[in-house]
C-alpha atoms as one frame of an Amber mdcrd trajectory, in Angstrom:
protein
 -18.811  25.563  -4.927 -17.419  22.215  -4.602 -14.737  21.034  -6.406 -16.665
  18.393  -8.342 -18.798  17.550  -5.195 -21.097  14.255  -5.743 -22.999  12.614
  -3.322 -21.979  10.588  -0.838 -19.957  13.140   0.955 -18.498  15.025  -1.925
 -16.582  12.126  -3.882 -13.773  14.463  -5.268 -12.342  11.472  -6.697 -15.174
  11.088  -9.136 -13.222  10.757 -12.387 -16.937  11.055 -14.454 -17.109  14.340
 -13.229 -13.903  15.817 -12.609 -13.278  17.148 -16.457 -14.944  20.296 -15.375
 -13.257  21.313 -12.607  -9.691  20.312 -14.515 -11.057  22.316 -17.505 -12.245
  25.232 -15.185  -9.122  25.373 -13.341  -6.377  25.513 -15.968  -7.016  28.852
 -17.097  -6.245  29.982 -13.976  -2.496  31.760 -13.166  -0.140  29.391 -11.961
  -0.252  30.293  -8.669  -4.363  30.445  -8.292  -3.899  26.916 -10.232  -1.743
  25.471  -7.926  -3.785  26.581  -4.826  -7.126  25.413  -6.196  -5.504  21.630
  -6.902  -4.237  21.623  -3.361  -7.616  22.597  -1.814  -8.907  19.710  -4.242
  -6.489  17.430  -3.251  -7.116  18.231   0.230 -11.212  17.520  -0.108 -10.263
  14.257  -2.015  -8.182  12.783   0.747 -10.682  13.499   3.452 -13.511  12.605
   1.433 -11.751   8.936   0.301 -11.513   8.514   4.592 -15.411   9.210   4.922
 -16.470   6.788   1.882 -14.228   4.081   2.551 -15.126   0.803   3.989 -13.166
   0.623   6.855 -14.428   0.729  10.554 -16.260   4.164  11.770 -13.924   4.519
  14.637 -10.607   4.522  12.566 -12.431   6.663   9.960 -13.087   9.268  12.527
  -9.835   8.881  13.698  -8.407   9.374  10.426 -10.416  12.607  10.153  -9.231
  14.078  13.303  -5.790  13.351  12.289  -6.368  15.863   9.583  -7.314  18.207
  12.187  -4.873  18.378  13.689  -2.746  18.871  10.829  -5.096  21.675   9.799
  -4.155  22.985  13.416  -0.380  22.785  12.931  -0.562  24.232   9.405  -1.887
  27.407  10.905   0.456  27.119  13.933   3.468  27.229  11.548   4.527  23.960
  11.907   3.395  21.880   8.975   3.270  18.518   8.678   4.812  16.678   5.879
   1.676  16.518   3.849   0.825  19.884   3.992   3.864  21.618   3.197   2.910
  22.940   0.055   0.185  24.828   1.482   2.022  27.166   3.282   2.769  29.560
   0.582  -0.970  29.469  -0.846  -2.552  29.984   2.626  -0.615  32.956   3.129
  -1.042  34.557  -0.466  -4.148  33.952  -0.556  -5.283  34.303   2.936  -7.158
  31.104   3.167  -9.141  30.360   6.641  -8.422  27.634   8.954 -11.942  27.283
   9.503 -13.046  26.645   6.113 -10.770  23.686   6.117 -12.001  22.203   9.330
 -15.325  22.760   8.175 -14.760  20.707   5.301 -13.512  17.775   7.349 -16.665
  18.560  10.374 -18.984  17.820   6.665 -17.283  14.492   5.496 -17.798  13.271
   8.930 -21.193  13.852   9.235 -21.486  11.025   6.991 -19.418   8.792   9.342
 -21.435   7.778  12.482 -23.990   6.709  10.789 -25.240   7.075   7.057 -27.272
  10.198   6.563 -30.797   9.317   5.555 -33.402  11.765   5.369 -31.593  14.791
   6.893 -34.093  17.943   8.147 -33.857  20.192   6.028 -31.502  22.550   8.530
 -28.994  19.434   9.050 -29.405  19.293   4.737 -28.037  22.523   4.394 -25.104
  22.462   7.141 -24.045  19.338   5.219 -24.101  21.544   1.868 -22.286  24.525
   3.535 -19.622  22.007   4.861 -18.927  20.175   1.729 -19.495  22.778  -0.745
 -19.768  26.452   0.544 -16.684  25.757   2.517 -14.622  24.561  -0.164 -16.210
  27.679  -2.118 -15.234  30.328   0.531 -11.584  28.735  -0.106 -12.140  28.838
  -3.461 -13.086  32.867  -4.066 -10.349  33.836  -2.073  -7.711  32.145  -4.524
 -10.295  33.719  -7.486  -9.568  37.085  -6.170 -13.413  38.364  -5.281 -14.065
  40.947  -2.744 -14.453  39.804   0.659 -18.383  40.156   0.921 -19.360  39.253
  -2.658 -16.657  36.003  -2.234 -18.571  34.582   0.373 -22.057  35.508  -0.783
 -21.156  33.712  -3.816 -19.900  30.930  -2.023 -23.119  30.420  -0.159 -25.295
  30.161  -2.903 -23.042  28.338  -5.533 -21.770  25.696  -3.339 -25.472  24.971
  -2.299 -26.522  24.960  -6.288 -23.990  22.437  -6.461 -24.343  20.025  -3.889
 -28.150  20.038  -4.582 -27.707  19.449  -8.293 -25.332  16.062  -7.147 -27.885
  15.077  -4.407 -30.631  15.049  -7.043 -28.615  13.787  -9.943 -27.002  10.942
  -7.707 -30.189   9.570  -5.697 -29.733   5.759  -7.160 -25.858   5.674  -6.390
 -26.470   6.985  -2.909 -29.311   4.408  -2.053 -26.809   1.917  -3.020 -24.086
   2.795  -0.637 -27.585   2.964   2.046 -27.851   7.051   1.730 -30.731   9.236
   1.376 -29.885  13.032   1.288 -33.367  14.062   0.270 -34.844  16.686   3.264
 -37.539  14.554   5.390 -39.777  17.486   5.364 -39.883  17.076   1.326 -40.445
  13.486   1.924 -43.150  13.705   4.124 -44.718  16.536   2.245 -44.935  14.035
  -0.575 -46.685  11.094   1.550 -42.991   9.197   1.834 -42.539   7.907   5.529
 -39.950   5.795   4.914 -36.422   6.745   5.317 -34.788   3.380   3.343 -32.778
   5.078   0.496 -34.041   2.191  -1.839 -37.616   1.961  -1.068 -37.861   5.994
  -1.070 -35.571   5.580  -4.719 -38.542   3.547  -6.146 -41.086   5.885  -4.915
 -43.646   6.679  -7.482 -44.094  10.133  -5.581 -40.425  10.638  -5.793 -40.926
  13.757  -8.275 -42.467  15.543  -5.191 -39.934  15.402  -3.558 -36.904  16.237
  -6.003 -39.027  19.234  -8.045 -39.056  21.634  -5.210 -35.203  20.623  -4.543
 -34.664  21.329  -7.977 -36.258  25.074  -7.695 -34.277  25.527  -4.615 -31.133
  24.678  -6.792 -32.389  26.939  -9.533 -32.653  29.990  -6.876 -29.030  29.361
  -5.704 -28.045  29.520  -9.380 -29.889  32.773 -10.213 -28.387  34.421  -6.771
 -24.945  33.007  -8.161 -25.420  34.633 -11.375 -26.514  38.198  -9.734 -23.025
  38.344  -7.914 -21.019  37.000 -11.086 -22.734  39.418 -12.916 -21.355  42.303
 -10.922 -17.447  41.235 -10.488 -14.652  41.343 -12.921 -15.324  38.858 -15.428
 -11.793  37.388 -14.899 -12.147  36.425 -11.532 -15.167  34.774 -11.691 -14.070
  33.171 -15.149 -13.620  29.303 -13.023 -17.059  29.500 -10.790 -18.939  30.465
 -13.946 -17.703  27.344 -15.828 -18.682  25.153 -12.735 -21.584  26.977 -12.349
 -22.982  26.609 -16.151 -21.877  23.039 -16.393 -23.463  22.175 -13.124 -26.803
  24.253 -14.049 -26.770  22.011 -17.508 -26.995  18.894 -15.622 -29.475  20.311
 -13.526 -31.996  21.270 -16.651 -31.166  17.819 -17.726 -32.368  16.382 -14.724
 -35.428  17.854 -14.573 -36.259  17.711 -18.725 -35.713  13.854 -17.608 -37.844
  13.364 -14.903 -37.060  11.746 -11.276 -39.558   8.521 -11.496 -37.780   5.321
 -11.512 -36.393   3.966 -13.692 -33.857   7.051 -13.882 -31.451   6.844 -16.784
 -27.725   8.874 -16.123 -27.639  12.343 -17.617 -24.524  13.765 -18.999 -23.733
  16.822 -20.304 -22.967  16.655 -24.173 -19.424  17.628 -25.177 -20.307  20.271
 -27.540 -22.109  21.646 -24.891 -18.920  21.779 -22.714 -17.251  22.831 -25.621
 -19.098  25.736 -25.824 -19.121  26.540 -22.094 -15.552  26.620 -22.311 -15.275
  28.576 -25.641 -17.736  31.549 -24.084 -16.634  31.998 -20.608 -12.607  30.630
 -20.390 -11.024  33.255 -23.056 -11.977  36.632 -21.583
């Protein structure tokens, strides 16, 4: 489950979508809330590096500095920017490899912009920028180990695929194309130029199967959350319902150009909070 992941990368600084994350996290007890905002801050900072307009070599070096700082944190010598993380890492058993996976995911866009990755690469990308965030998060929420990892796997992918489908035009403007190569070829689209692909009349043939894949991940996520303590899954449930609503709006709107942005109504957002926050 991403922390407001929006392509490109995960765009954790997106104020437009930040409300659902803040709404979901504000219901948590203080120590959990602080840990989640630390995870969010980490994701935002490395995402800002990946999405900056600086030279690629400088961005790669800056991401490596974050890897070095994570290593130092887990070796007992936290740098200044990670000193507040010590208590959360200890209290919730946050894993070094999940922090590093997030950095690796952000870095996938740096050597060159992602354009029509094969499905295996797309799944790896989703795992790193979304499910790795989920693996940190479920430890904070207090889910059992096995179900927590499963929930992170499915909900992270559901959210990130929804982001990709929502942000086709925004990503194209940045020279990026996250739609899978196999889907494009199946629809008869041979170009990997983001703007050309975004204008293709056959684009729904690519997007609808991806939307169905996201729906399956949402369904698997629901199965996992339904068998766990309701209070432990309040925050991921809110995120899931919010993003599922976005996906439903995208499908109803369709994927032919021109595509109008979709937005979950205030009434729907309030309804989600009332149903799942106060339990």
